Amino acid sequence: MAKSVSLVRNLSSKILTYLILGVTGILVLIPFLLAISGSVKTVDDVFTYPPRFLPYSATSIEIDGKEAPLFEIPMEDGSIGEFARVKQGVTVRQWVGIEDPAVKFLAPKEQLQDTGKTIELDGETVGVFSDAAGKSFANVGSAIVGAYQDASDPSAPLYYAPSADLKPVESVSAEIGNFGEVLALNGFDRSITNTVLVTILVVSGQLFTSILGGYAFARLRFKGRDSIFLVWLGSIMIPFVVVIIPLFQLMVGIDWVNNLGSLVLPFVFSAYGTFLMRQFFVTIPKELEEAALIDGASRWTILWKIFVPLSIPAIATLTTFAFLYAWNSFLWPLIVIDSGNQAASVLAPALSVLGGRGADSPNLILAGIILAIAAPIAVFIFAQRAFVENAQSSGLKG
């Protein structure tokens, strides 16, 4: 009995755990899914209420070589017909049935025949017209509307109605062109190119200096090594805002303001990266290094032929962090690069500018966001897989 109760408790605990994790995962994914959906919507679809997850766009057909949007129009038999708008801004008359005032419609004056008679309607004298069937109608006003052609029967008379009163025929369709449009907007493509270049240089430089520094602090013996390492490690505790002013003054002194070099050089040295690589190098058995030295290998060869291949998990981790920092950097580029300098603009400030100028086009803003987060997500997934695989396969067997 006790065993059964314990089994039920364990099962209930697992179900509750997976349920909480599942709900949390869904809540985390919802903003990303909405951003992806909104990035391929039209402007009108983004502002549709109630909001819809799937992207919809208006359906159109070609009439006389031109695209005509389709609208849903209720028919007399209660069905819904699809009509193509062939004209806009058409001036028509408003008609009311004399025998049956409930009959109301819009049509050009030319479609009815003037009987020459008049009638008093709501205290006003209005003209009387008749249609082909001989029914009489009173002209009670005019309106500017659209003209619609029956998509299934082009020979049928045109239908006239205000476009705002009709529902467009829509179908699920992704506006992939939003991405091309946002790339051409305010030099956004140049910002992405600059960001890719800066990120590659920062990541490459940070890996190189961190590997060299980590190996020096882990394996080389020199006076004051531990003290220097503690000072270098302690620099992590200094907030970046403290060094912004002196760093900016340095960039001004070497004339690197509005230069991509100012986004690279200050960040190719990383105390965290050096610490990470040093801690990983310390775990590598000294016997491997000593055997290589006996075989005549130099320190440089030992580093790149033995230590680096065995340190892929740490390198993958450092690459991920360095990439995310360089790719998402906002404050420093905002300070050292003028907002109007598109030649040296990078992604994060460009997104901020896009958010201000494209307030009336949220679909383009979302498309820019998706372009901005696509690379970090891809790098994170790839680096995470490399980290797990190498962590399992790079162990040393004694």
GROMACS .gro file of C-alpha atoms in nm:
model
  398
    1MET     CA    1   0.000   0.000   0.000
    2ALA     CA    2   0.279   0.242   0.098
    3LYS     CA    3   0.459   0.161  -0.228
    4SER     CA    4   0.148   0.247  -0.430
    5VAL     CA    5   0.105   0.578  -0.247
    6SER     CA    6   0.471   0.664  -0.308
    7LEU     CA    7   0.433   0.579  -0.678
    8VAL     CA    8   0.125   0.801  -0.709
    9ARG     CA    9   0.304   1.088  -0.535
   10ASN     CA   10   0.607   1.059  -0.763
   11LEU     CA   11   0.383   1.048  -1.070
   12SER     CA   12   0.181   1.348  -0.950
   13SER     CA   13   0.501   1.539  -0.877
   14LYS     CA   14   0.635   1.471  -1.227
   15ILE     CA   15   0.307   1.569  -1.390
   16LEU     CA   16   0.296   1.894  -1.193
   17THR     CA   17   0.660   1.968  -1.276
   18TYR     CA   18   0.613   1.910  -1.649
   19LEU     CA   19   0.290   2.110  -1.642
   20ILE     CA   20   0.461   2.410  -1.480
   21LEU     CA   21   0.755   2.385  -1.720
   22GLY     CA   22   0.521   2.355  -2.018
   23VAL     CA   23   0.309   2.656  -1.919
   24THR     CA   24   0.621   2.862  -1.846
   25GLY     CA   25   0.772   2.765  -2.181
   26ILE     CA   26   0.454   2.865  -2.364
   27LEU     CA   27   0.443   3.202  -2.185
   28VAL     CA   28   0.806   3.265  -2.280
   29LEU     CA   29   0.746   3.169  -2.643
   30ILE     CA   30   0.430   3.376  -2.692
   31PRO     CA   31   0.610   3.713  -2.742
   32PHE     CA   32   0.850   3.557  -2.993
   33LEU     CA   33   0.567   3.389  -3.184
   34LEU     CA   34   0.366   3.713  -3.192
   35ALA     CA   35   0.672   3.902  -3.317
   36ILE     CA   36   0.727   3.646  -3.594
   37SER     CA   37   0.359   3.661  -3.689
   38GLY     CA   38   0.349   4.041  -3.687
   39SER     CA   39   0.665   4.068  -3.898
   40VAL     CA   40   0.489   3.905  -4.195
   41LYS     CA   41   0.158   4.091  -4.164
   42THR     CA   42   0.028   4.393  -4.348
   43VAL     CA   43  -0.018   4.720  -4.160
   44ASP     CA   44  -0.397   4.683  -4.167
   45ASP     CA   45  -0.376   4.327  -4.035
   46VAL     CA   46  -0.154   4.434  -3.744
   47PHE     CA   47  -0.420   4.685  -3.632
   48THR     CA   48  -0.709   4.438  -3.677
   49TYR     CA   49  -0.922   4.388  -3.366
   50PRO     CA   50  -0.961   4.132  -3.227
   51PRO     CA   51  -0.601   4.043  -3.313
   52ARG     CA   52  -0.528   3.729  -3.511
   53PHE     CA   53  -0.221   3.512  -3.485
   54LEU     CA   54  -0.197   3.406  -3.850
   55PRO     CA   55  -0.112   3.674  -4.108
   56TYR     CA   56  -0.398   3.765  -4.342
   57SER     CA   57  -0.392   3.981  -4.651
   58ALA     CA   58  -0.661   4.105  -4.887
   59THR     CA   59  -0.735   3.887  -5.189
   60SER     CA   60  -0.750   4.044  -5.534
   61ILE     CA   61  -0.812   3.942  -5.894
   62GLU     CA   62  -0.689   4.088  -6.222
   63ILE     CA   63  -0.943   4.286  -6.425
   64ASP     CA   64  -0.837   4.459  -6.747
   65GLY     CA   65  -0.473   4.420  -6.651
   66LYS     CA   66  -0.515   4.577  -6.306
   67GLU     CA   67  -0.535   4.425  -5.959
   68ALA     CA   68  -0.881   4.468  -5.805
   69PRO     CA   69  -0.935   4.383  -5.435
   70LEU     CA   70  -1.224   4.152  -5.348
   71PHE     CA   71  -1.494   4.235  -5.093
   72GLU     CA   72  -1.775   4.033  -4.936
   73ILE     CA   73  -2.123   4.163  -5.023
   74PRO     CA   74  -2.447   4.012  -4.886
   75MET     CA   75  -2.682   3.891  -5.160
   76GLU     CA   76  -3.063   3.902  -5.162
   77ASP     CA   77  -3.084   3.527  -5.100
   78GLY     CA   78  -2.877   3.559  -4.782
   79SER     CA   79  -2.553   3.427  -4.932
   80ILE     CA   80  -2.224   3.617  -4.945
   81GLY     CA   81  -2.089   3.714  -5.285
   82GLU     CA   82  -1.738   3.820  -5.378
   83PHE     CA   83  -1.716   4.149  -5.568
   84ALA     CA   84  -1.408   4.321  -5.708
   85ARG     CA   85  -1.369   4.695  -5.659
   86VAL     CA   86  -1.314   4.833  -6.008
   87LYS     CA   87  -1.354   5.205  -5.934
   88GLN     CA   88  -1.315   5.442  -5.643
   89GLY     CA   89  -1.456   5.789  -5.584
   90VAL     CA   90  -1.767   5.732  -5.794
   91THR     CA   91  -2.046   5.986  -5.739
   92VAL     CA   92  -2.383   5.811  -5.715
   93ARG     CA   93  -2.736   5.894  -5.603
   94GLN     CA   94  -2.919   5.760  -5.301
   95TRP     CA   95  -3.255   5.605  -5.390
   96VAL     CA   96  -3.558   5.516  -5.179
   97GLY     CA   97  -3.855   5.314  -5.305
   98ILE     CA   98  -4.176   5.512  -5.324
   99GLU     CA   99  -4.406   5.209  -5.301
  100ASP     CA  100  -4.176   5.039  -5.046
  101PRO     CA  101  -3.959   5.289  -4.850
  102ALA     CA  102  -3.763   4.997  -4.703
  103VAL     CA  103  -3.596   4.953  -5.042
  104LYS     CA  104  -3.279   5.165  -5.045
  105PHE     CA  105  -2.978   5.148  -5.272
  106LEU     CA  106  -2.703   5.346  -5.443
  107ALA     CA  107  -2.675   5.384  -5.820
  108PRO     CA  108  -2.572   5.642  -6.081
  109LYS     CA  109  -2.843   5.871  -6.204
  110GLU     CA  110  -2.798   5.730  -6.556
  111GLN     CA  111  -2.927   5.385  -6.449
  112LEU     CA  112  -3.276   5.523  -6.382
  113GLN     CA  113  -3.512   5.726  -6.601
  114ASP     CA  114  -3.640   6.065  -6.494
  115THR     CA  115  -4.020   6.065  -6.497
  116GLY     CA  116  -4.040   6.443  -6.467
  117LYS     CA  117  -4.250   6.405  -6.155
  118THR     CA  118  -4.176   6.520  -5.803
  119ILE     CA  119  -4.286   6.408  -5.460
  120GLU     CA  120  -4.285   6.554  -5.111
  121LEU     CA  121  -4.056   6.350  -4.884
  122ASP     CA  122  -3.975   6.460  -4.528
  123GLY     CA  123  -4.080   6.814  -4.614
  124GLU     CA  124  -3.862   6.832  -4.925
  125THR     CA  125  -3.953   6.812  -5.292
  126VAL     CA  126  -3.753   6.537  -5.465
  127GLY     CA  127  -3.753   6.399  -5.816
  128VAL     CA  128  -3.913   6.067  -5.908
  129PHE     CA  129  -3.727   5.816  -6.125
  130SER     CA  130  -3.813   5.468  -6.250
  131ASP     CA  131  -3.605   5.161  -6.323
  132ALA     CA  132  -3.633   4.913  -6.609
  133ALA     CA  133  -3.904   4.722  -6.421
  134GLY     CA  134  -4.119   5.035  -6.388
  135LYS     CA  135  -4.072   5.074  -6.014
  136SER     CA  136  -4.056   5.430  -5.885
  137PHE     CA  137  -3.779   5.565  -5.665
  138ALA     CA  138  -3.707   5.900  -5.507
  139ASN     CA  139  -3.365   6.064  -5.526
  140VAL     CA  140  -3.285   6.162  -5.167
  141GLY     CA  141  -2.918   6.254  -5.191
  142SER     CA  142  -2.577   6.167  -5.329
  143ALA     CA  143  -2.264   5.991  -5.208
  144ILE     CA  144  -1.908   5.916  -5.318
  145VAL     CA  145  -1.852   5.539  -5.308
  146GLY     CA  146  -1.678   5.252  -5.481
  147ALA     CA  147  -1.801   5.048  -5.776
  148TYR     CA  148  -1.790   4.669  -5.743
  149GLN     CA  149  -1.810   4.399  -6.009
  150ASP     CA  150  -1.940   4.049  -5.939
  151ALA     CA  151  -1.633   3.823  -5.961
  152SER     CA  152  -1.845   3.525  -6.066
  153ASP     CA  153  -2.056   3.717  -6.321
  154PRO     CA  154  -1.874   4.010  -6.484
  155SER     CA  155  -2.181   4.090  -6.696
  156ALA     CA  156  -2.394   4.167  -6.390
  157PRO     CA  157  -2.465   4.533  -6.305
  158LEU     CA  158  -2.211   4.707  -6.086
  159TYR     CA  159  -2.277   4.727  -5.715
  160TYR     CA  160  -2.212   5.057  -5.537
  161ALA     CA  161  -2.126   5.093  -5.170
  162PRO     CA  162  -1.881   5.271  -4.936
  163SER     CA  163  -1.565   5.063  -4.894
  164ALA     CA  164  -1.573   5.115  -4.517
  165ASP     CA  165  -1.903   4.925  -4.499
  166LEU     CA  166  -1.766   4.615  -4.670
  167LYS     CA  167  -1.544   4.337  -4.542
  168PRO     CA  168  -1.248   4.250  -4.765
  169VAL     CA  169  -1.197   3.892  -4.876
  170GLU     CA  170  -0.885   3.772  -4.692
  171SER     CA  171  -0.661   3.469  -4.706
  172VAL     CA  172  -0.366   3.350  -4.499
  173SER     CA  173  -0.061   3.503  -4.663
  174ALA     CA  174   0.282   3.597  -4.530
  175GLU     CA  175   0.422   3.933  -4.642
  176ILE     CA  176   0.786   3.824  -4.677
  177GLY     CA  177   0.854   4.150  -4.857
  178ASN     CA  178   0.844   4.327  -4.518
  179PHE     CA  179   1.200   4.211  -4.455
  180GLY     CA  180   1.326   4.355  -4.782
  181GLU     CA  181   1.140   4.678  -4.716
  182VAL     CA  182   1.289   4.724  -4.370
  183LEU     CA  183   1.639   4.650  -4.502
  184ALA     CA  184   1.600   4.935  -4.750
  185LEU     CA  185   1.467   5.170  -4.483
  186ASN     CA  186   1.712   5.432  -4.346
  187GLY     CA  187   2.020   5.224  -4.429
  188PHE     CA  188   1.913   4.935  -4.204
  189ASP     CA  189   2.100   4.690  -4.428
  190ARG     CA  190   2.422   4.887  -4.372
  191SER     CA  191   2.364   4.870  -3.997
  192ILE     CA  192   2.337   4.491  -4.012
  193THR     CA  193   2.653   4.468  -4.225
  194ASN     CA  194   2.844   4.686  -3.980
  195THR     CA  195   2.714   4.484  -3.686
  196VAL     CA  196   2.827   4.157  -3.847
  197LEU     CA  197   3.174   4.302  -3.913
  198VAL     CA  198   3.210   4.446  -3.561
  199THR     CA  199   3.084   4.124  -3.402
  200ILE     CA  200   3.326   3.906  -3.598
  201LEU     CA  201   3.621   4.128  -3.506
  202VAL     CA  202   3.524   4.153  -3.139
  203VAL     CA  203   3.462   3.779  -3.102
  204SER     CA  204   3.782   3.686  -3.288
  205GLY     CA  205   3.991   3.935  -3.093
  206GLN     CA  206   3.840   3.838  -2.760
  207LEU     CA  207   3.897   3.467  -2.825
  208PHE     CA  208   4.258   3.530  -2.926
  209THR     CA  209   4.348   3.748  -2.627
  210SER     CA  210   4.153   3.532  -2.381
  211ILE     CA  211   4.324   3.213  -2.499
  212LEU     CA  212   4.669   3.371  -2.477
  213GLY     CA  213   4.598   3.533  -2.141
  214GLY     CA  214   4.433   3.223  -2.000
  215TYR     CA  215   4.728   3.004  -2.098
  216ALA     CA  216   4.979   3.252  -1.955
  217PHE     CA  217   4.803   3.269  -1.619
  218ALA     CA  218   4.743   2.893  -1.607
  219ARG     CA  219   5.077   2.751  -1.722
  220LEU     CA  220   5.354   3.010  -1.737
  221ARG     CA  221   5.557   3.099  -1.430
  222PHE     CA  222   5.652   3.464  -1.393
  223LYS     CA  223   5.691   3.710  -1.109
  224GLY     CA  224   5.368   3.863  -0.983
  225ARG     CA  225   5.151   3.631  -1.194
  226ASP     CA  226   4.885   3.571  -0.927
  227SER     CA  227   4.872   3.938  -0.825
  228ILE     CA  228   4.835   4.053  -1.185
  229PHE     CA  229   4.562   3.794  -1.238
  230LEU     CA  230   4.370   3.913  -0.931
  231VAL     CA  231   4.391   4.275  -1.047
  232TRP     CA  232   4.280   4.178  -1.399
  233LEU     CA  233   3.997   3.966  -1.259
  234GLY     CA  234   3.892   4.247  -1.026
  235SER     CA  235   3.834   4.475  -1.324
  236ILE     CA  236   3.514   4.278  -1.385
  237MET     CA  237   3.370   4.454  -1.079
  238ILE     CA  238   3.413   4.800  -1.237
  239PRO     CA  239   3.082   4.915  -1.395
  240PHE     CA  240   3.111   5.009  -1.761
  241VAL     CA  241   2.950   5.349  -1.696
  242VAL     CA  242   3.255   5.441  -1.486
  243VAL     CA  243   3.493   5.409  -1.781
  244ILE     CA  244   3.264   5.558  -2.047
  245ILE     CA  245   3.397   5.915  -2.015
  246PRO     CA  246   3.771   5.831  -2.016
  247LEU     CA  247   3.712   5.579  -2.294
  248PHE     CA  248   3.528   5.838  -2.501
  249GLN     CA  249   3.807   6.091  -2.439
  250LEU     CA  250   4.055   5.831  -2.563
  251MET     CA  251   3.850   5.780  -2.881
  252VAL     CA  252   3.841   6.157  -2.935
  253GLY     CA  253   4.217   6.177  -2.880
  254ILE     CA  254   4.294   5.917  -3.147
  255ASP     CA  255   4.019   6.055  -3.378
  256TRP     CA  256   3.812   5.735  -3.371
  257VAL     CA  257   3.473   5.892  -3.300
  258ASN     CA  258   3.223   5.781  -3.569
  259ASN     CA  259   3.464   5.502  -3.660
  260LEU     CA  260   3.387   5.130  -3.640
  261GLY     CA  261   3.727   5.078  -3.480
  262SER     CA  262   3.595   5.244  -3.164
  263LEU     CA  263   3.339   4.964  -3.138
  264VAL     CA  264   3.604   4.691  -3.169
  265LEU     CA  265   3.928   4.782  -2.992
  266PRO     CA  266   3.792   4.844  -2.639
  267PHE     CA  267   3.624   4.503  -2.633
  268VAL     CA  268   3.886   4.263  -2.771
  269PHE     CA  269   4.022   4.229  -2.417
  270SER     CA  270   3.799   4.052  -2.167
  271ALA     CA  271   3.875   3.976  -1.803
  272TYR     CA  272   3.587   3.730  -1.796
  273GLY     CA  273   3.713   3.552  -2.109
  274THR     CA  274   4.065   3.530  -1.967
  275PHE     CA  275   3.929   3.393  -1.639
  276LEU     CA  276   3.711   3.137  -1.819
  277MET     CA  277   3.994   3.006  -2.037
  278ARG     CA  278   4.242   3.008  -1.748
  279GLN     CA  279   4.010   2.800  -1.531
  280PHE     CA  280   3.960   2.548  -1.812
  281PHE     CA  281   4.331   2.526  -1.894
  282VAL     CA  282   4.407   2.453  -1.527
  283THR     CA  283   4.199   2.133  -1.550
  284ILE     CA  284   4.410   1.991  -1.836
  285PRO     CA  285   4.665   1.740  -1.696
  286LYS     CA  286   5.021   1.872  -1.685
  287GLU     CA  287   5.144   1.535  -1.811
  288LEU     CA  288   5.017   1.619  -2.160
  289GLU     CA  289   5.211   1.944  -2.165
  290GLU     CA  290   5.527   1.784  -2.024
  291ALA     CA  291   5.513   1.503  -2.280
  292ALA     CA  292   5.482   1.759  -2.560
  293LEU     CA  293   5.777   1.958  -2.424
  294ILE     CA  294   5.990   1.642  -2.412
  295ASP     CA  295   5.897   1.576  -2.776
  296GLY     CA  296   6.032   1.920  -2.864
  297ALA     CA  297   5.704   2.110  -2.905
  298SER     CA  298   5.710   2.483  -2.836
  299ARG     CA  299   5.470   2.661  -2.604
  300TRP     CA  300   5.291   2.806  -2.907
  301THR     CA  301   5.246   2.460  -3.058
  302ILE     CA  302   5.128   2.313  -2.728
  303LEU     CA  303   4.870   2.589  -2.690
  304TRP     CA  304   4.716   2.557  -3.036
  305LYS     CA  305   4.761   2.183  -3.092
  306ILE     CA  306   4.671   2.050  -2.747
  307PHE     CA  307   4.504   2.307  -2.522
  308VAL     CA  308   4.274   2.473  -2.773
  309PRO     CA  309   4.127   2.148  -2.919
  310LEU     CA  310   4.059   2.023  -2.566
  311SER     CA  311   3.894   2.353  -2.471
  312ILE     CA  312   3.618   2.364  -2.732
  313PRO     CA  313   3.339   2.368  -2.466
  314ALA     CA  314   3.491   2.675  -2.298
  315ILE     CA  315   3.558   2.840  -2.635
  316ALA     CA  316   3.198   2.776  -2.743
  317THR     CA  317   3.072   2.933  -2.420
  318LEU     CA  318   3.299   3.237  -2.455
  319THR     CA  319   3.203   3.274  -2.822
  320THR     CA  320   2.835   3.279  -2.730
  321PHE     CA  321   2.874   3.543  -2.461
  322ALA     CA  322   3.109   3.759  -2.670
  323PHE     CA  323   2.878   3.737  -2.971
  324LEU     CA  324   2.568   3.833  -2.773
  325TYR     CA  325   2.746   4.126  -2.609
  326ALA     CA  326   2.888   4.261  -2.935
  327TRP     CA  327   2.568   4.204  -3.134
  328ASN     CA  328   2.337   4.365  -2.876
  329SER     CA  329   2.569   4.649  -2.773
  330PHE     CA  330   2.364   4.967  -2.747
  331LEU     CA  331   2.498   5.223  -2.499
  332TRP     CA  332   2.855   5.255  -2.629
  333PRO     CA  333   2.761   5.276  -3.001
  334LEU     CA  334   2.494   5.531  -2.909
  335ILE     CA  335   2.763   5.749  -2.749
  336VAL     CA  336   3.052   5.713  -2.990
  337ILE     CA  337   2.856   5.698  -3.321
  338ASP     CA  338   2.635   5.990  -3.427
  339SER     CA  339   2.273   5.893  -3.493
  340GLY     CA  340   2.285   6.047  -3.841
  341ASN     CA  341   2.600   5.859  -3.943
  342GLN     CA  342   2.457   5.565  -4.139
  343ALA     CA  343   2.801   5.461  -4.264
  344ALA     CA  344   2.907   5.358  -3.911
  345SER     CA  345   2.565   5.276  -3.765
  346VAL     CA  346   2.511   4.940  -3.595
  347LEU     CA  347   2.203   4.734  -3.525
  348ALA     CA  348   2.084   4.822  -3.173
  349PRO     CA  349   2.077   5.204  -3.221
  350ALA     CA  350   1.932   5.155  -3.570
  351LEU     CA  351   1.644   4.956  -3.418
  352SER     CA  352   1.579   5.242  -3.179
  353VAL     CA  353   1.564   5.489  -3.469
  354LEU     CA  354   1.342   5.249  -3.665
  355GLY     CA  355   1.103   5.228  -3.370
  356GLY     CA  356   1.062   5.605  -3.372
  357ARG     CA  357   1.030   5.661  -3.745
  358GLY     CA  358   0.821   5.352  -3.818
  359ALA     CA  359   0.558   5.400  -3.547
  360ASP     CA  360   0.284   5.385  -3.811
  361SER     CA  361   0.427   5.059  -3.954
  362PRO     CA  362   0.461   4.816  -3.661
  363ASN     CA  363   0.497   4.526  -3.904
  364LEU     CA  364   0.826   4.675  -4.027
  365ILE     CA  365   0.946   4.729  -3.670
  366LEU     CA  366   0.871   4.365  -3.591
  367ALA     CA  367   1.046   4.257  -3.912
  368GLY     CA  368   1.353   4.452  -3.800
  369ILE     CA  369   1.338   4.286  -3.458
  370ILE     CA  370   1.322   3.940  -3.614
  371LEU     CA  371   1.624   4.021  -3.831
  372ALA     CA  372   1.806   4.141  -3.520
  373ILE     CA  373   1.736   3.834  -3.306
  374ALA     CA  374   1.773   3.570  -3.579
  375ALA     CA  375   2.154   3.561  -3.568
  376PRO     CA  376   2.187   3.546  -3.185
  377ILE     CA  377   1.932   3.265  -3.165
  378ALA     CA  378   2.111   3.068  -3.438
  379VAL     CA  379   2.451   3.119  -3.273
  380PHE     CA  380   2.315   3.026  -2.932
  381ILE     CA  381   2.158   2.704  -3.062
  382PHE     CA  382   2.473   2.607  -3.250
  383ALA     CA  383   2.707   2.693  -2.962
  384GLN     CA  384   2.486   2.512  -2.712
  385ARG     CA  385   2.495   2.196  -2.919
  386ALA     CA  386   2.871   2.225  -2.961
  387PHE     CA  387   2.911   2.277  -2.588
  388VAL     CA  388   2.707   1.969  -2.496
  389GLU     CA  389   2.868   1.745  -2.758
  390ASN     CA  390   3.223   1.848  -2.674
  391ALA     CA  391   3.162   1.835  -2.300
  392GLN     CA  392   3.071   1.470  -2.344
  393SER     CA  393   3.344   1.377  -2.591
  394SER     CA  394   3.648   1.579  -2.486
  395GLY     CA  395   3.718   1.404  -2.155
  396LEU     CA  396   4.065   1.259  -2.103
  397LYS     CA  397   4.105   0.890  -2.039
  398GLY     CA  398   4.382   0.784  -1.804
   0.00000   0.00000   0.00000
